[in-house]
mmCIF file of C-alpha atoms in Angstrom:
data_model
loop_
_atom_site.group_PDB
_atom_site.id
_atom_site.type_symbol
_atom_site.label_atom_id
_atom_site.label_comp_id
_atom_site.label_asym_id
_atom_site.label_seq_id
_atom_site.Cartn_x
_atom_site.Cartn_y
_atom_site.Cartn_z
ATOM 1 C CA UNK J 1063 -16.551 11.505 -8.206
ATOM 2 C CA UNK J 1064 -15.789 10.284 -4.879
ATOM 3 C CA UNK J 1065 -18.103 8.352 -2.712
ATOM 4 C CA UNK J 1066 -18.792 8.958 0.896
ATOM 5 C CA UNK J 1067 -17.626 5.993 2.755
ATOM 6 C CA UNK J 1068 -18.111 7.113 6.208
ATOM 7 C CA UNK J 1069 -21.187 5.132 6.997
ATOM 8 C CA UNK J 1070 -19.455 1.808 6.243
ATOM 9 C CA UNK J 1071 -16.390 3.024 8.016
ATOM 10 C CA UNK J 1072 -18.768 3.797 11.166
ATOM 11 C CA UNK J 1073 -20.041 0.318 11.160
ATOM 12 C CA UNK J 1074 -16.415 -1.309 10.763
ATOM 13 C CA UNK J 1075 -14.575 0.632 13.195
ATOM 14 C CA UNK J 1076 -16.296 -0.554 16.652
ATOM 15 C CA UNK J 1077 -15.765 -4.215 15.634
ATOM 16 C CA UNK J 1078 -12.624 -3.945 13.565
ATOM 17 C CA UNK J 1079 -9.856 -5.525 15.745
ATOM 18 C CA UNK J 1080 -12.384 -8.302 17.107
ATOM 19 C CA UNK J 1081 -12.824 -9.465 13.648
ATOM 20 C CA UNK J 1082 -11.401 -13.061 12.040
ATOM 21 C CA UNK J 1083 -8.740 -13.009 9.762
ATOM 22 C CA UNK J 1084 -11.201 -13.888 7.147
ATOM 23 C CA UNK J 1085 -13.576 -11.169 8.290
ATOM 24 C CA UNK J 1086 -10.993 -8.836 8.229
ATOM 25 C CA UNK J 1087 -9.870 -9.794 4.472
ATOM 26 C CA UNK J 1088 -13.620 -9.375 3.201
ATOM 27 C CA UNK J 1089 -13.789 -5.944 5.100
ATOM 28 C CA UNK J 1090 -11.111 -4.581 3.417
ATOM 29 C CA UNK J 1091 -12.007 -5.585 0.195
ATOM 30 C CA UNK J 1092 -15.465 -3.779 0.791
ATOM 31 C CA UNK J 1093 -13.792 -0.750 1.736
ATOM 32 C CA UNK J 1094 -11.443 -0.776 -1.056
ATOM 33 C CA UNK J 1095 -14.265 -1.840 -3.574
ATOM 34 C CA UNK J 1096 -17.262 0.649 -2.274
ATOM 35 C CA UNK J 1097 -17.467 2.192 -5.911
ATOM 36 C CA UNK J 1098 -18.288 -1.821 -7.535
ATOM 37 C CA UNK J 1099 -19.345 -3.853 -4.817
ATOM 38 C CA UNK J 1100 -23.053 -2.921 -4.753
ATOM 39 C CA UNK J 1101 -23.147 -4.832 -8.330
ATOM 40 C CA UNK J 1102 -22.239 -8.310 -7.371
ATOM 41 C CA UNK J 1103 -23.539 -10.990 -4.465
ATOM 42 C CA UNK J 1104 -22.223 -12.425 -1.521
ATOM 43 C CA UNK J 1105 -20.903 -15.263 -3.026
ATOM 44 C CA UNK J 1106 -19.100 -13.385 -5.717
ATOM 45 C CA UNK J 1107 -17.218 -11.432 -2.858
ATOM 46 C CA UNK J 1108 -16.269 -14.778 -1.031
ATOM 47 C CA UNK J 1109 -14.729 -16.107 -4.478
ATOM 48 C CA UNK J 1110 -12.920 -12.664 -4.630
ATOM 49 C CA UNK J 1111 -11.716 -12.859 -1.340
ATOM 50 C CA UNK J 1112 -11.049 -16.951 -1.579
ATOM 51 C CA UNK J 1113 -13.506 -17.054 1.823
ATOM 52 C CA UNK J 1114 -16.756 -19.063 1.834
ATOM 53 C CA UNK J 1115 -19.996 -17.099 1.132
ATOM 54 C CA UNK J 1116 -21.010 -17.885 4.987
ATOM 55 C CA UNK J 1117 -17.879 -15.725 5.985
ATOM 56 C CA UNK J 1118 -19.286 -12.662 4.025
ATOM 57 C CA UNK J 1119 -22.702 -13.242 5.398
ATOM 58 C CA UNK J 1120 -21.433 -13.559 8.787
ATOM 59 C CA UNK J 1121 -19.648 -10.200 8.401
ATOM 60 C CA UNK J 1122 -22.660 -8.337 7.004
ATOM 61 C CA UNK J 1123 -24.484 -9.379 10.202
ATOM 62 C CA UNK J 1124 -22.025 -8.159 12.301
ATOM 63 C CA UNK J 1125 -21.947 -4.798 10.925
ATOM 64 C CA UNK J 1126 -25.701 -4.490 11.336
ATOM 65 C CA UNK J 1127 -26.691 -5.287 7.613
ATOM 66 C CA UNK J 1128 -29.914 -7.354 6.452
ATOM 67 C CA UNK J 1129 -26.928 -9.284 4.027
ATOM 68 C CA UNK J 1130 -25.568 -7.614 1.227
ATOM 69 C CA UNK J 1131 -28.904 -5.935 0.303
ATOM 70 C CA UNK J 1132 -28.451 -3.482 3.268
ATOM 71 C CA UNK J 1133 -25.098 -2.626 2.108
ATOM 72 C CA UNK J 1134 -26.623 -1.894 -1.602
ATOM 73 C CA UNK J 1135 -29.323 0.265 -0.025
ATOM 74 C CA UNK J 1136 -26.994 2.085 2.205
ATOM 75 C CA UNK J 1137 -24.710 2.944 -0.639
ATOM 76 C CA UNK J 1138 -27.695 4.031 -2.776
ATOM 77 C CA UNK J 1139 -28.802 6.339 0.148
ATOM 78 C CA UNK J 1140 -24.920 7.629 -0.095
ATOM 79 C CA UNK J 1141 -24.289 8.223 -3.457
ATOM 80 C CA UNK J 1142 -27.754 10.305 -3.517
ATOM 81 C CA UNK J 1143 -26.747 12.549 -0.415
ATOM 82 C CA UNK J 1144 -23.717 12.699 -1.824
ATOM 83 C CA UNK J 1145 -24.007 13.839 -5.737
ATOM 84 C CA UNK J 1146 -27.738 15.191 -5.622
ATOM 85 C CA UNK J 1147 -27.643 19.087 -4.750
ATOM 86 C CA UNK J 1148 -29.694 22.255 -5.205
ATOM 87 C CA UNK J 1149 -29.545 23.921 -8.429
ATOM 88 C CA UNK J 1150 -26.756 26.219 -8.722
ATOM 89 C CA UNK J 1151 -24.760 24.484 -5.802
ATOM 90 C CA UNK J 1152 -22.696 22.334 -8.157
ATOM 91 C CA UNK J 1153 -19.441 24.270 -7.649
ATOM 92 C CA UNK J 1154 -19.937 24.166 -4.052
ATOM 93 C CA UNK J 1155 -20.228 20.939 -3.430
ATOM 94 C CA UNK J 1156 -17.031 19.808 -5.566
ATOM 95 C CA UNK J 1157 -14.837 22.295 -3.580
ATOM 96 C CA UNK J 1158 -16.272 20.694 -0.422
ATOM 97 C CA UNK J 1159 -15.120 17.351 -1.912
ATOM 98 C CA UNK J 1160 -11.498 18.397 -2.889
ATOM 99 C CA UNK J 1161 -11.588 19.944 0.328
ATOM 100 C CA UNK J 1162 -12.359 16.767 2.246
ATOM 101 C CA UNK J 1163 -9.891 14.680 -0.259
ATOM 102 C CA UNK J 1164 -6.936 17.111 0.929
ATOM 103 C CA UNK J 1165 -8.003 16.931 4.411
ATOM 104 C CA UNK J 1166 -7.106 13.367 4.587
ATOM 105 C CA UNK J 1167 -4.409 13.493 2.546
ATOM 106 C CA UNK J 1168 -2.479 15.924 4.969
ATOM 107 C CA UNK J 1169 -3.347 13.605 7.784
ATOM 108 C CA UNK J 1170 -1.485 10.963 5.605
ATOM 109 C CA UNK J 1171 1.583 13.290 5.329
ATOM 110 C CA UNK J 1172 0.759 14.079 9.084
ATOM 111 C CA UNK J 1173 1.037 10.645 10.461
ATOM 112 C CA UNK J 1174 4.696 10.313 7.923
ATOM 113 C CA UNK J 1175 5.649 13.424 9.682
ATOM 114 C CA UNK J 1176 5.398 11.513 13.081
ATOM 115 C CA UNK J 1177 6.908 8.595 11.790
ATOM 116 C CA UNK J 1178 10.438 9.602 10.395
ATOM 117 C CA UNK J 1179 11.011 10.376 13.851
ATOM 118 C CA UNK J 1180 10.742 7.303 15.304
ATOM 119 C CA UNK J 1181 13.041 4.058 15.818
ATOM 120 C CA UNK J 1182 11.540 2.370 13.502
ATOM 121 C CA UNK J 1183 11.863 4.296 10.451
ATOM 122 C CA UNK J 1184 15.676 4.986 11.313
ATOM 123 C CA UNK J 1185 15.934 1.088 11.048
ATOM 124 C CA UNK J 1186 14.303 0.772 7.849
ATOM 125 C CA UNK J 1187 17.192 3.531 6.646
ATOM 126 C CA UNK J 1188 19.977 1.890 8.067
ATOM 127 C CA UNK J 1189 19.023 -1.700 7.203
ATOM 128 C CA UNK J 1190 18.396 -0.376 3.141
ATOM 129 C CA UNK J 1191 21.634 1.636 3.432
ATOM 130 C CA UNK J 1192 23.597 -1.036 4.822
ATOM 131 C CA UNK J 1193 22.383 -4.264 2.790
ATOM 132 C CA UNK J 1194 24.387 -5.909 0.056
ATOM 133 C CA UNK J 1195 21.644 -6.672 -2.030
ATOM 134 C CA UNK J 1196 17.863 -5.008 -2.180
ATOM 135 C CA UNK J 1197 15.251 -6.412 -3.423
ATOM 136 C CA UNK J 1198 11.639 -4.573 -4.330
ATOM 137 C CA UNK J 1199 8.523 -6.041 -5.288
ATOM 138 C CA UNK J 1200 4.672 -4.774 -5.410
ATOM 139 C CA UNK J 1201 1.577 -6.548 -7.112
ATOM 140 C CA UNK J 1202 -1.061 -5.255 -9.594
ATOM 141 C CA UNK J 1203 -1.715 -1.782 -8.434
ATOM 142 C CA UNK J 1204 1.334 -0.896 -6.267
ATOM 143 C CA UNK J 1205 3.696 -2.395 -9.034
ATOM 144 C CA UNK J 1206 4.181 1.021 -10.683
ATOM 145 C CA UNK J 1207 5.247 2.812 -7.601
ATOM 146 C CA UNK J 1208 7.617 -0.273 -6.656
ATOM 147 C CA UNK J 1209 9.590 -0.246 -9.976
ATOM 148 C CA UNK J 1210 9.689 3.567 -9.555
ATOM 149 C CA UNK J 1211 10.858 3.212 -6.158
ATOM 150 C CA UNK J 1212 13.474 0.448 -7.645
ATOM 151 C CA UNK J 1213 15.016 2.429 -10.081
ATOM 152 C CA UNK J 1214 15.334 5.809 -8.008
ATOM 153 C CA UNK J 1215 17.186 3.618 -5.094
ATOM 154 C CA UNK J 1216 19.341 2.143 -7.979
ATOM 155 C CA UNK J 1217 20.772 5.615 -8.545
ATOM 156 C CA UNK J 1218 21.995 5.813 -5.061
ATOM 157 C CA UNK J 1219 22.780 2.544 -3.841
ATOM 158 C CA UNK J 1220 24.504 -0.928 -5.832
ATOM 159 C CA UNK J 1221 22.552 -3.654 -6.205
ATOM 160 C CA UNK J 1222 19.095 -3.070 -6.285
ATOM 161 C CA UNK J 1223 16.814 -5.062 -8.328
ATOM 162 C CA UNK J 1224 12.986 -5.430 -8.614
ATOM 163 C CA UNK J 1225 11.672 -9.094 -7.989
ATOM 164 C CA UNK J 1226 8.875 -10.192 -10.183
ATOM 165 C CA UNK J 1227 8.202 -13.491 -8.762
ATOM 166 C CA UNK J 1228 6.029 -14.851 -11.253
ATOM 167 C CA UNK J 1229 7.989 -13.960 -13.915
ATOM 168 C CA UNK J 1230 11.728 -14.753 -12.756
ATOM 169 C CA UNK J 1231 10.572 -17.664 -10.439
ATOM 170 C CA UNK J 1232 12.149 -16.302 -7.247
ATOM 171 C CA UNK J 1233 15.706 -16.808 -9.338
ATOM 172 C CA UNK J 1234 16.865 -13.573 -7.915
ATOM 173 C CA UNK J 1235 16.626 -15.274 -4.418
ATOM 174 C CA UNK J 1236 19.322 -18.096 -5.082
ATOM 175 C CA UNK J 1237 22.403 -15.483 -4.875
ATOM 176 C CA UNK J 1238 21.464 -14.894 -0.933
ATOM 177 C CA UNK J 1239 22.987 -18.267 -0.142
ATOM 178 C CA UNK J 1240 26.421 -16.144 -0.806
ATOM 179 C CA UNK J 1241 27.971 -14.120 1.907
ATOM 180 C CA UNK J 1242 26.092 -10.729 2.514
ATOM 181 C CA UNK J 1243 22.810 -9.398 3.623
ATOM 182 C CA UNK J 1244 19.736 -9.286 1.799
ATOM 183 C CA UNK J 1245 16.617 -7.086 2.363
ATOM 184 C CA UNK J 1246 13.027 -7.454 0.446
ATOM 185 C CA UNK J 1247 11.138 -3.851 0.492
ATOM 186 C CA UNK J 1248 7.774 -5.156 -0.335
ATOM 187 C CA UNK J 1249 4.939 -2.668 -0.956
ATOM 188 C CA UNK J 1250 1.240 -4.132 -0.501
ATOM 189 C CA UNK J 1251 -1.964 -2.582 -0.404
ATOM 190 C CA UNK J 1252 -4.084 -5.348 -1.961
ATOM 191 C CA UNK J 1253 -6.726 -6.625 0.657
ATOM 192 C CA UNK J 1254 -6.713 -11.076 -0.410
ATOM 193 C CA UNK J 1255 -2.864 -11.159 -1.820
ATOM 194 C CA UNK J 1256 -2.195 -14.482 -0.570
ATOM 195 C CA UNK J 1257 0.824 -14.473 -2.668
ATOM 196 C CA UNK J 1258 2.405 -11.471 -0.456
ATOM 197 C CA UNK J 1259 2.325 -13.481 2.322
ATOM 198 C CA UNK J 1260 3.968 -16.763 0.830
ATOM 199 C CA UNK J 1261 6.921 -14.654 -0.507
ATOM 200 C CA UNK J 1262 7.402 -13.286 3.098
ATOM 201 C CA UNK J 1263 7.658 -16.833 4.161
ATOM 202 C CA UNK J 1264 9.916 -17.641 1.089
ATOM 203 C CA UNK J 1265 11.918 -14.640 2.294
ATOM 204 C CA UNK J 1266 12.118 -15.323 5.645
ATOM 205 C CA UNK J 1267 13.273 -19.102 5.135
ATOM 206 C CA UNK J 1268 16.113 -16.977 2.775
ATOM 207 C CA UNK J 1269 17.019 -15.278 5.826
ATOM 208 C CA UNK J 1270 16.362 -11.970 3.874
ATOM 209 C CA UNK J 1271 15.295 -9.133 5.864
ATOM 210 C CA UNK J 1272 11.992 -7.674 5.394
ATOM 211 C CA UNK J 1273 10.741 -4.183 5.315
ATOM 212 C CA UNK J 1274 7.124 -3.974 4.331
ATOM 213 C CA UNK J 1275 5.111 -0.479 3.098
ATOM 214 C CA UNK J 1276 1.403 -0.602 3.357
ATOM 215 C CA UNK J 1277 -2.040 0.772 4.182
ATOM 216 C CA UNK J 1278 -3.718 1.345 7.086
ATOM 217 C CA UNK J 1279 -5.730 -1.665 6.928
ATOM 218 C CA UNK J 1280 -2.909 -4.311 7.193
ATOM 219 C CA UNK J 1281 -3.441 -7.182 9.382
ATOM 220 C CA UNK J 1282 -0.712 -9.426 8.671
ATOM 221 C CA UNK J 1283 2.419 -7.637 8.279
ATOM 222 C CA UNK J 1284 3.727 -7.361 11.785
ATOM 223 C CA UNK J 1285 4.134 -11.435 11.449
ATOM 224 C CA UNK J 1286 6.668 -11.476 9.018
ATOM 225 C CA UNK J 1287 8.722 -8.258 10.187
ATOM 226 C CA UNK J 1288 9.285 -5.350 13.204
ATOM 227 C CA UNK J 1289 10.115 -2.841 10.201
ATOM 228 C CA UNK J 1290 6.967 -2.052 9.103
ATOM 229 C CA UNK J 1291 5.807 1.490 7.521
ATOM 230 C CA UNK J 1292 2.405 2.134 7.342
ATOM 231 C CA UNK J 1293 0.496 4.794 5.647
ATOM 232 C CA UNK J 1294 -2.810 6.538 5.034
ATOM 233 C CA UNK J 1295 -4.498 5.657 1.362
ATOM 234 C CA UNK J 1296 -8.308 6.246 2.119
ATOM 235 C CA UNK J 1297 -8.383 9.925 1.323
ATOM 236 C CA UNK J 1298 -11.976 9.323 -0.173
ATOM 237 C CA UNK J 1299 -11.266 8.867 -3.506
ATOM 238 C CA UNK J 1300 -12.868 6.641 -6.429
ATOM 239 C CA UNK J 1301 -9.470 4.617 -5.864
ATOM 240 C CA UNK J 1302 -7.455 5.149 -3.243
ATOM 241 C CA UNK J 1303 -4.521 7.008 -2.679
ATOM 242 C CA UNK J 1304 -0.877 6.055 -2.762
ATOM 243 C CA UNK J 1305 0.290 9.986 -2.290
ATOM 244 C CA UNK J 1306 1.266 9.081 1.200
ATOM 245 C CA UNK J 1307 3.380 5.779 -0.024
ATOM 246 C CA UNK J 1308 5.007 7.613 -2.708
ATOM 247 C CA UNK J 1309 6.306 10.394 -0.266
ATOM 248 C CA UNK J 1310 7.577 7.754 2.157
ATOM 249 C CA UNK J 1311 9.717 6.151 -0.331
ATOM 250 C CA UNK J 1312 10.938 9.072 -1.828
ATOM 251 C CA UNK J 1313 12.299 10.052 1.923
ATOM 252 C CA UNK J 1314 13.657 6.412 2.115
ATOM 253 C CA UNK J 1315 15.483 7.147 -1.020
ATOM 254 C CA UNK J 1316 17.208 10.405 0.001
ATOM 255 C CA UNK J 1317 17.671 9.377 3.740
ATOM 256 C CA UNK J 1318 19.577 6.411 2.460
ATOM 257 C CA UNK J 1319 21.672 8.847 -0.093
ATOM 258 C CA UNK J 1320 22.225 11.116 2.569
ATOM 259 C CA UNK J 1321 24.138 8.080 4.578
ATOM 260 C CA UNK J 1322 27.047 8.516 2.716
ATOM 261 C CA UNK J 1323 26.728 11.937 0.328
ATOM 262 C CA UNK J 1324 30.284 11.373 -1.251
ATOM 263 C CA UNK J 1325 29.198 8.036 -2.983
ATOM 264 C CA UNK J 1326 25.977 9.134 -3.744
ATOM 265 C CA UNK J 1327 27.833 12.136 -5.790
ATOM 266 C CA UNK J 1328 30.427 9.355 -7.247
ATOM 267 C CA UNK J 1329 27.161 7.301 -8.539
ATOM 268 C CA UNK J 1330 25.332 10.576 -9.580
ATOM 269 C CA UNK J 1331 28.589 11.613 -11.747
ATOM 270 C CA UNK J 1332 28.963 7.906 -13.032
ATOM 271 C CA UNK J 1333 25.213 7.897 -14.414
ATOM 272 C CA UNK J 1334 25.242 11.193 -16.074
ATOM 273 C CA UNK J 1335 28.540 9.894 -17.660
ATOM 274 C CA UNK J 1336 26.779 6.788 -18.880
ATOM 275 C CA UNK J 1337 23.770 8.754 -20.326
ATOM 276 C CA UNK J 1338 25.398 11.822 -22.203
ATOM 277 C CA UNK J 1339 25.348 9.902 -25.492
ATOM 278 C CA UNK J 1340 22.242 9.452 -25.655
ATOM 279 C CA UNK J 1341 21.005 12.672 -24.594
ATOM 280 C CA UNK J 1342 18.500 12.283 -21.856
ATOM 281 C CA UNK J 1343 19.317 15.866 -19.804
ATOM 282 C CA UNK J 1344 20.269 17.548 -23.108
#
């Protein structure tokens, strides 16, 4: 089942640009966890996001809620309206839910369609194509899609490596002292991951270019890079959708491959030869 988050978003939209950094972190956390936030306290939200309880309370006040109790009441009303329907209308309700979800997914694809004609997108493609080394990283829920992107890109390009900072102790960046250009593709949709910004600062210090693939609620990416690929992840589903992120990354691989088709074909033939004995494609 999906939650109708429109009431919270309607409250958030008018004040979004005027929120402080701490308030933005809390707002994004709540938006990404509306299905469970009604079961925890303001203090717990503060602990999860790394801000004070007072900051959480201040955000609720700015959004017009009577504390977290007001948000919980609204969520309960939302759920009742969303899921309770007259007898015999269950199928119509389900179809309506899917229609709304798909409509938001199409909005995400439409946004990508506009992005692909921009200078920023073409610079991202050129940066990945020309880099001597490409590092790719993602945390928690985005790690899987980051690892998939690394494997796909490694088929068409040399020296593509998944970066696991906590496992590898950033040893991957040691080699960047050598000649050549490195780029870090960072996939992040987490609302309060302080580690992500720390890695951006380290990459900048090591003269590594940064490409950030993120969602519509990111408020910090442009501090570290002018190569930002924004996507829409709020499709109204229980968990945010990474469909648009997957499409963007797949087309990025395709675009890099198309920059030098002959080289790509050589790599594909070599890969097929290497995998022949283990009969992956038989």
